[in-house]
PDB file of C-alpha atoms in Angstrom:
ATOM      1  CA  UNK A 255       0.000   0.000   0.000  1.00  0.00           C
ATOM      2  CA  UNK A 256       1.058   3.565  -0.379  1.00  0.00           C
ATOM      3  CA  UNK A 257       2.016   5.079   2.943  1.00  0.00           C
ATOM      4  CA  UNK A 258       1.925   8.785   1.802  1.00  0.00           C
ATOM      5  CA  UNK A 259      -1.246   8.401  -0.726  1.00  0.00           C
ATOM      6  CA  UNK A 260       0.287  11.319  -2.530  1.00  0.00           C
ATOM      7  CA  UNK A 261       0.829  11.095  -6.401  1.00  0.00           C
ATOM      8  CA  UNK A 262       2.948  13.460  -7.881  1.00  0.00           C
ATOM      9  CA  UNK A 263       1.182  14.529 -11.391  1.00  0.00           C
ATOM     10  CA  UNK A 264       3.698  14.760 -14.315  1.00  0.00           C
ATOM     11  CA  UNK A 265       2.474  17.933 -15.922  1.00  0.00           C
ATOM     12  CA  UNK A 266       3.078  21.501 -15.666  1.00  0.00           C
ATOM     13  CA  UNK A 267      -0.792  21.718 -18.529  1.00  0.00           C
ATOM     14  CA  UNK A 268      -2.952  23.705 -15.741  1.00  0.00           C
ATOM     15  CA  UNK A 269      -6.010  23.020 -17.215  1.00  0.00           C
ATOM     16  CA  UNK A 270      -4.922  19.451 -17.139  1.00  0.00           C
ATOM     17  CA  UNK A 271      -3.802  19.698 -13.584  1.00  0.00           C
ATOM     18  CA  UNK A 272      -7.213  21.095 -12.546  1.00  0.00           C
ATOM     19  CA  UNK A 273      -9.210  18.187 -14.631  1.00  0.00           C
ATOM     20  CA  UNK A 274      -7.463  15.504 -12.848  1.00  0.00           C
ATOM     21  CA  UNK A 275      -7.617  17.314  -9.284  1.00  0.00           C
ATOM     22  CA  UNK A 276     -11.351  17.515  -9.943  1.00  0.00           C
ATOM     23  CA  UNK A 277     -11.237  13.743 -11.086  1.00  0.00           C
ATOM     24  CA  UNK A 278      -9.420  12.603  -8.415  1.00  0.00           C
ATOM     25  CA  UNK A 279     -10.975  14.576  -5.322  1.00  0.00           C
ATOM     26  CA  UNK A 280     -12.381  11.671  -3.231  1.00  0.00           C
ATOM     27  CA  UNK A 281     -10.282   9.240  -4.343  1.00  0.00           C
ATOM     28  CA  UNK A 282      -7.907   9.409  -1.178  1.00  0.00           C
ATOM     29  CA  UNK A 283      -5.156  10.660  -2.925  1.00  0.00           C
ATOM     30  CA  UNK A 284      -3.241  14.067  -2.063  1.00  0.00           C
ATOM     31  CA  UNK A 285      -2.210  15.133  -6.273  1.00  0.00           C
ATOM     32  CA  UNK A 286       0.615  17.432  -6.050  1.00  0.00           C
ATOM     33  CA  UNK A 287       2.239  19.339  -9.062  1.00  0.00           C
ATOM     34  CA  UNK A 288       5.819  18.785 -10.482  1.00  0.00           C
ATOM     35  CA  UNK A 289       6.295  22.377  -8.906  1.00  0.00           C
ATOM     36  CA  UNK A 290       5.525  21.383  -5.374  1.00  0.00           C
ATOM     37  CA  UNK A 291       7.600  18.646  -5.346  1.00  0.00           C
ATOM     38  CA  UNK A 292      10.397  20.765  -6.072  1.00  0.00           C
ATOM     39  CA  UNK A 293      10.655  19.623 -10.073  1.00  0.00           C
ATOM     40  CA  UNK A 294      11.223  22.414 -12.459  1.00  0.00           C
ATOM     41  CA  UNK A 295      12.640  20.668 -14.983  1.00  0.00           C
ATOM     42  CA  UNK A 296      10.318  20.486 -18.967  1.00  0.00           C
ATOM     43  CA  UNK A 297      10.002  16.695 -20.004  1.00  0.00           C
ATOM     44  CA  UNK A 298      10.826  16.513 -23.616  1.00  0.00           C
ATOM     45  CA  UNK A 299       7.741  14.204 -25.025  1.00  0.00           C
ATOM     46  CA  UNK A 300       9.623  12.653 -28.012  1.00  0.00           C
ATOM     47  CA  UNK A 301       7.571   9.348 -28.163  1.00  0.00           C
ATOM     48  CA  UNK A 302       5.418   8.177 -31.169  1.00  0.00           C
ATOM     49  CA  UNK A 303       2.441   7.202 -28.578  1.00  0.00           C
ATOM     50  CA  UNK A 304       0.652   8.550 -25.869  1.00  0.00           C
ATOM     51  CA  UNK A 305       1.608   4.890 -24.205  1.00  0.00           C
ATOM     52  CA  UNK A 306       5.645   6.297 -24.771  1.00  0.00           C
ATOM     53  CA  UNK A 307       4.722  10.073 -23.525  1.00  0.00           C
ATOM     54  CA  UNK A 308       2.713   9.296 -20.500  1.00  0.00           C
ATOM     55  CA  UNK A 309       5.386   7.037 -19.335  1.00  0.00           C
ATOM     56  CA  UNK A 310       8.671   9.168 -20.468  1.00  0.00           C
ATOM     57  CA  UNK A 311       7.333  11.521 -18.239  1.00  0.00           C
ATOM     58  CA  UNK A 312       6.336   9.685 -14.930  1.00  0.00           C
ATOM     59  CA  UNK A 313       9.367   7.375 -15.143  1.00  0.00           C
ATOM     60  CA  UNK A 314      11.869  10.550 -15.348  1.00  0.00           C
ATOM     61  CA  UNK A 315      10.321  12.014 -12.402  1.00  0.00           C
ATOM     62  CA  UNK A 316      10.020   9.087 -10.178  1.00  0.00           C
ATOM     63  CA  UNK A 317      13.647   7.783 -10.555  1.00  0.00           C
ATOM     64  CA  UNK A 318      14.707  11.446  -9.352  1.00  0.00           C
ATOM     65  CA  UNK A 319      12.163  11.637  -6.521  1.00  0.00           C
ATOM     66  CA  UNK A 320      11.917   8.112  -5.393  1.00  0.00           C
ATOM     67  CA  UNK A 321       8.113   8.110  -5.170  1.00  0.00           C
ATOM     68  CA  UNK A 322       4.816   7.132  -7.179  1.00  0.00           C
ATOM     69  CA  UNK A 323       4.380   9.617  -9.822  1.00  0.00           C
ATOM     70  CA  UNK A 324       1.691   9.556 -12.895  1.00  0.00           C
ATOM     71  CA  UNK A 325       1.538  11.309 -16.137  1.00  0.00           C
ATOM     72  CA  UNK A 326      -1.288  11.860 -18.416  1.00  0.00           C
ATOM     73  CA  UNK A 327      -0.694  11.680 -22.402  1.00  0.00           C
ATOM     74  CA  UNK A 328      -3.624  12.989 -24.215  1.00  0.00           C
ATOM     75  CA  UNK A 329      -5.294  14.185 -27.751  1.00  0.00           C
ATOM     76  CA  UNK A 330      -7.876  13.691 -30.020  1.00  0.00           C
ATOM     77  CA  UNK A 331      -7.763  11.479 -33.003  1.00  0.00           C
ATOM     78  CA  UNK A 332     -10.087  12.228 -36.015  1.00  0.00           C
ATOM     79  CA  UNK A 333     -10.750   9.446 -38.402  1.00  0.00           C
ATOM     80  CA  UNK A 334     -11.080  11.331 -41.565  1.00  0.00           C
ATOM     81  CA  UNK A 335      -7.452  12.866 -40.980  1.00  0.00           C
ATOM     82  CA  UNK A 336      -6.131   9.467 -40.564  1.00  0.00           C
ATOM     83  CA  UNK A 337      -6.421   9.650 -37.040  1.00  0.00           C
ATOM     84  CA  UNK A 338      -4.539  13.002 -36.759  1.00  0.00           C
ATOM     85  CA  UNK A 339      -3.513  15.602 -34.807  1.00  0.00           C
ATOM     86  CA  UNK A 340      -2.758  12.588 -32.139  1.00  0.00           C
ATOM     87  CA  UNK A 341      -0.083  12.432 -29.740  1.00  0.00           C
ATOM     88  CA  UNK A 342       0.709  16.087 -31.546  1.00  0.00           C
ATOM     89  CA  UNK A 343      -2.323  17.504 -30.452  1.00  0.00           C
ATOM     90  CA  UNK A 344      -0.979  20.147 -27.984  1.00  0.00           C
ATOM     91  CA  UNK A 345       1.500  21.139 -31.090  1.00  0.00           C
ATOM     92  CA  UNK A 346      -1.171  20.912 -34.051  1.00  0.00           C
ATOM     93  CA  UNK A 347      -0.670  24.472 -35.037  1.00  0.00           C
ATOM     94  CA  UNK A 348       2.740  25.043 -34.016  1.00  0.00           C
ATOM     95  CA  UNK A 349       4.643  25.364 -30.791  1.00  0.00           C
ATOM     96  CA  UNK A 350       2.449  28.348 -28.466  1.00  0.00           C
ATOM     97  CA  UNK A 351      -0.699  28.152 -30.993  1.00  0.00           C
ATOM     98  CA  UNK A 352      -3.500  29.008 -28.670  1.00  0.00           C
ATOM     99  CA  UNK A 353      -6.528  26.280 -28.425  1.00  0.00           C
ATOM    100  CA  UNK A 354      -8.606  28.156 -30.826  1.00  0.00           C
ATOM    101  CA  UNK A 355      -5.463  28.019 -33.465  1.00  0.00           C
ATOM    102  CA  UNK A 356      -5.516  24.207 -33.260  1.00  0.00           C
ATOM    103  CA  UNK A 357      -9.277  24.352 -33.611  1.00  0.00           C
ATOM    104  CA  UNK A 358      -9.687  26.195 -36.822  1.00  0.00           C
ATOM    105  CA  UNK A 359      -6.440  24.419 -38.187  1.00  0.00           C
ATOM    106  CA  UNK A 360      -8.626  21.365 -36.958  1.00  0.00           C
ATOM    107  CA  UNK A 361     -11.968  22.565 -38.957  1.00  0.00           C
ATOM    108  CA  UNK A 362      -9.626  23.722 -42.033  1.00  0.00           C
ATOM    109  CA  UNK A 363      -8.787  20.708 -42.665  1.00  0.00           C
ATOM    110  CA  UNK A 364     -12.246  19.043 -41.968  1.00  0.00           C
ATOM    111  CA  UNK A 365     -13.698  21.170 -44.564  1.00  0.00           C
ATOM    112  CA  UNK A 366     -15.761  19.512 -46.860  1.00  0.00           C
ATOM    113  CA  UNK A 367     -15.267  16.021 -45.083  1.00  0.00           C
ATOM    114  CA  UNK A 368     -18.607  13.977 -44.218  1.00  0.00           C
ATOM    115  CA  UNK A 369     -17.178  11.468 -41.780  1.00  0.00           C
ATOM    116  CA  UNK A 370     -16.853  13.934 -38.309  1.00  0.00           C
ATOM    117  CA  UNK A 371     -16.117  10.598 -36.596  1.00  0.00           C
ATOM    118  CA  UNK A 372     -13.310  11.627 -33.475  1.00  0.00           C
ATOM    119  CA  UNK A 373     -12.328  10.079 -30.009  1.00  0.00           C
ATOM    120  CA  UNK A 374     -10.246  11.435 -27.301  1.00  0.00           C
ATOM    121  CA  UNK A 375      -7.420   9.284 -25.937  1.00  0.00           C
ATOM    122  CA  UNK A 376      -5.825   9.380 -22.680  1.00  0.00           C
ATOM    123  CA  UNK A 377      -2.775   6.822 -21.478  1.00  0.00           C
ATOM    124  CA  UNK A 378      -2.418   7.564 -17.828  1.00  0.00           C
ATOM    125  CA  UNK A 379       1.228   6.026 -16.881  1.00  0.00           C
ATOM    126  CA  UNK A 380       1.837   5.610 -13.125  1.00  0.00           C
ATOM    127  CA  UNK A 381       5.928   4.754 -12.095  1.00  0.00           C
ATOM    128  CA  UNK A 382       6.936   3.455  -9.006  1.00  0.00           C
ATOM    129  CA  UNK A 383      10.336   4.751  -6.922  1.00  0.00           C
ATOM    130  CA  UNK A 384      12.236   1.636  -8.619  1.00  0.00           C
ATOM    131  CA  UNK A 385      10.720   2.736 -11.920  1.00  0.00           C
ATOM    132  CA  UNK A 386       8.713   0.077 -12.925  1.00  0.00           C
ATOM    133  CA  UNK A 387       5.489   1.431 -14.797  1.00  0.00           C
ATOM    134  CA  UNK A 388       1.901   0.790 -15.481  1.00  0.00           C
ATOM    135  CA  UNK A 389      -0.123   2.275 -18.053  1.00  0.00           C
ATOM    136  CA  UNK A 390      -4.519   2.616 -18.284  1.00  0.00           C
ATOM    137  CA  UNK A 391      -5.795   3.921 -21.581  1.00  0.00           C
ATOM    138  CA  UNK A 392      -9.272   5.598 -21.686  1.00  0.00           C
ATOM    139  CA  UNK A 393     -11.076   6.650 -24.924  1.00  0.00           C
ATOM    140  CA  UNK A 394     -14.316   8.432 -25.401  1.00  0.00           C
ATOM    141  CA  UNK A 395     -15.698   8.400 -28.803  1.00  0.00           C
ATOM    142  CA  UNK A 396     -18.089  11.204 -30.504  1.00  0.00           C
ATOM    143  CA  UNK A 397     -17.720  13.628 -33.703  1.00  0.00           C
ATOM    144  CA  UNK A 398     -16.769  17.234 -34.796  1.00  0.00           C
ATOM    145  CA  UNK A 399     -18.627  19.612 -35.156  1.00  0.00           C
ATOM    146  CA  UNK A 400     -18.546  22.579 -37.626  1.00  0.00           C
ATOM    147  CA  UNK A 401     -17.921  25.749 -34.807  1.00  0.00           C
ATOM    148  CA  UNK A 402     -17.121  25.526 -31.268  1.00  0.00           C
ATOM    149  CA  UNK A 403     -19.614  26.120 -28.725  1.00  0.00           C
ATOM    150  CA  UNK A 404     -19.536  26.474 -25.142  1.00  0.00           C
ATOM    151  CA  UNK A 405     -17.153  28.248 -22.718  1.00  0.00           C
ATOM    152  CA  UNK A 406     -15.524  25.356 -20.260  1.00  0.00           C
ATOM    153  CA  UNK A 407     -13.138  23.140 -20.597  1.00  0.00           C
ATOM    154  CA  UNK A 408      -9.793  23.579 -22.525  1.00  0.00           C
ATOM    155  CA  UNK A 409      -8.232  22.572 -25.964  1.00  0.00           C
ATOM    156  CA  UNK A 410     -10.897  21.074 -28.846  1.00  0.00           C
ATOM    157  CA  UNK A 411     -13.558  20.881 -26.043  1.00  0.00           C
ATOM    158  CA  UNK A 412     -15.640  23.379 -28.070  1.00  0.00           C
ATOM    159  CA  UNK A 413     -15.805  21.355 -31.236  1.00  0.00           C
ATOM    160  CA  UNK A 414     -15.828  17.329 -29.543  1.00  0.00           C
ATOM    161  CA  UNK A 415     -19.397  16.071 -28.672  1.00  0.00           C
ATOM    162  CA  UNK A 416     -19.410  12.936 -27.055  1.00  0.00           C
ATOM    163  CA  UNK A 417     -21.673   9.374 -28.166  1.00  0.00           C
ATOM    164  CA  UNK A 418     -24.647  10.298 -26.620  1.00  0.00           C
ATOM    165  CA  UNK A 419     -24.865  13.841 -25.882  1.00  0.00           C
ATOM    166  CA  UNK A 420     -25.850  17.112 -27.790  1.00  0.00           C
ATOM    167  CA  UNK A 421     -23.584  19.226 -26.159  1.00  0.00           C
ATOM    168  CA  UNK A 422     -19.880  19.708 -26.645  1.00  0.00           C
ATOM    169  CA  UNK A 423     -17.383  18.763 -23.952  1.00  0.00           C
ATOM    170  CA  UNK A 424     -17.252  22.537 -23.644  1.00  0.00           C
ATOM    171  CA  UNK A 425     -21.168  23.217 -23.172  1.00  0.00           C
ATOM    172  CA  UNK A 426     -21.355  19.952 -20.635  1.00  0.00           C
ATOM    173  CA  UNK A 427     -20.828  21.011 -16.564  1.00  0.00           C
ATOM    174  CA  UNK A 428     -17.627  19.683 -15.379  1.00  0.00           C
ATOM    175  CA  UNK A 429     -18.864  16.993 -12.793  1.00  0.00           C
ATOM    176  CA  UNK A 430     -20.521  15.323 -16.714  1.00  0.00           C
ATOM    177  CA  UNK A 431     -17.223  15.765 -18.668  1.00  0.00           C
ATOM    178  CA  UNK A 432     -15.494  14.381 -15.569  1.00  0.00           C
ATOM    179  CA  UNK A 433     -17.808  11.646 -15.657  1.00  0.00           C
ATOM    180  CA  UNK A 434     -17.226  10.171 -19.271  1.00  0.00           C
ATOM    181  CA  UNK A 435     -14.241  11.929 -20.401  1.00  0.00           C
ATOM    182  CA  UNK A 436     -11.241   9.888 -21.780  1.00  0.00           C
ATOM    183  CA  UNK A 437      -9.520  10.798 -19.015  1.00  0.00           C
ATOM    184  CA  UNK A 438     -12.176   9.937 -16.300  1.00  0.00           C
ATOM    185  CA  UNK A 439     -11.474   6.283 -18.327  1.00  0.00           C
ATOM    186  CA  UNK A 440      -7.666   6.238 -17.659  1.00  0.00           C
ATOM    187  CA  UNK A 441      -7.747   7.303 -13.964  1.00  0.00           C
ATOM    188  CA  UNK A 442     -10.600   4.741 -12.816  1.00  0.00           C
ATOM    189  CA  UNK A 443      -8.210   2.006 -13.945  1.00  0.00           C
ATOM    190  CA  UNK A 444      -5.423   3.598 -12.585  1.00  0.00           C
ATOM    191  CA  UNK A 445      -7.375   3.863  -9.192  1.00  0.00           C
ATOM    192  CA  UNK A 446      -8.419   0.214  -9.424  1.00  0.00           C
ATOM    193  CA  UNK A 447      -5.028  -0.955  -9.585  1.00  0.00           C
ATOM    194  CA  UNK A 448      -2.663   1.460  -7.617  1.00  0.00           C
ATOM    195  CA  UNK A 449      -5.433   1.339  -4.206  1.00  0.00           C
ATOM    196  CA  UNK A 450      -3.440  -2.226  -3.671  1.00  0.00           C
ATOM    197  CA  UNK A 451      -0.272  -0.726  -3.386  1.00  0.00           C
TER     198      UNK A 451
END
């Protein structure tokens, strides 16, 4: 079992910090930041799957701290781009494009394209002190829509509704999202496994 019950989150994303705080309140966890555990260092993410990004970043951290750290690798894959922008979702429009530049770069290139089919990945890699990791992958599936809508959330929230809503992730309150979302997926099975520990 973990005698601390703190995780260390491997991301310095704030809107992704505050999504898995949210998702993880309850959970008997304490998540702390990179920044509060005294690492300032930028993780390079140079793999070719969320599976190699989510655990290049725990793993790094943990063998310098000697604790249980987790990282989150995340993005949206849309069929009819052959399953792009992917792991380089967060870089779609270039390095510092703001979440509405990776939208309309998004819709650009959906333009005139039928199949709106999409799903949101997350690969939630928790490492151990001796390194050792596990990995849970969550996916929620729905389509794109033509114009964002809605105000919460973060990145292509606006134009992603999920399988059996009429809202966008963006329109939905966050205790929903936080409910189905990809990530929501990830951390359950994380939580199933690493409450043994």
């Amino acid at each position: 079992m973990l005698t601390t019950k703190m995780l260390i989150i491997a991301s310095n994303n704030k809107h992704k910090i505050s999504e898995l705080k949210s998702i993880l309140s309850g959970s008997g966890f304490k998540v702390i930041t990179m920044a509060e555990a005294g690492f300032f260092h930028n993780i390079e993410e140079t793999g070719n799957t969320f599976e190699e990004n989510a655990v290049l970043k725990a793993r790094s951290i943990a063998l310098q701290k000697h604790t249980f750290v987790f990282a989150d690798d995340s993005g949206l894959e849309v069929e009819a781009l052959d399953y792009r922008p992917g792991v380089y979702s967060a870089r779609y429009a270039g390095e510092g494009a703001s979440d509405m530049d990776k939208i309309n770069k998004l819709l650009h290139e959906l333009k005139g394209k039928t199949n709106r089919r999409a799903r949101f990945v997350s690969v939630i890699a928790i490492s151990r002190p001796d390194g050792s990791v596990d990995t849970f992958r969550g996916e929620v599936h729905g389509k794109i829509i033509d114009a964002p809508r809605g105000i919460n959330g973060f990145g292509y929230d606006p134009v992603f509704v999920p399988e059996g809503y009429d809202k966008t992730f963006a329109e939905l309150e966050e205790a929903i999202k936080n409910s189905i979302s990809h990530r929501a997926k990830s951390t359950a099975k994380m939580l199933k496994v690493i409450s043994s520990y």
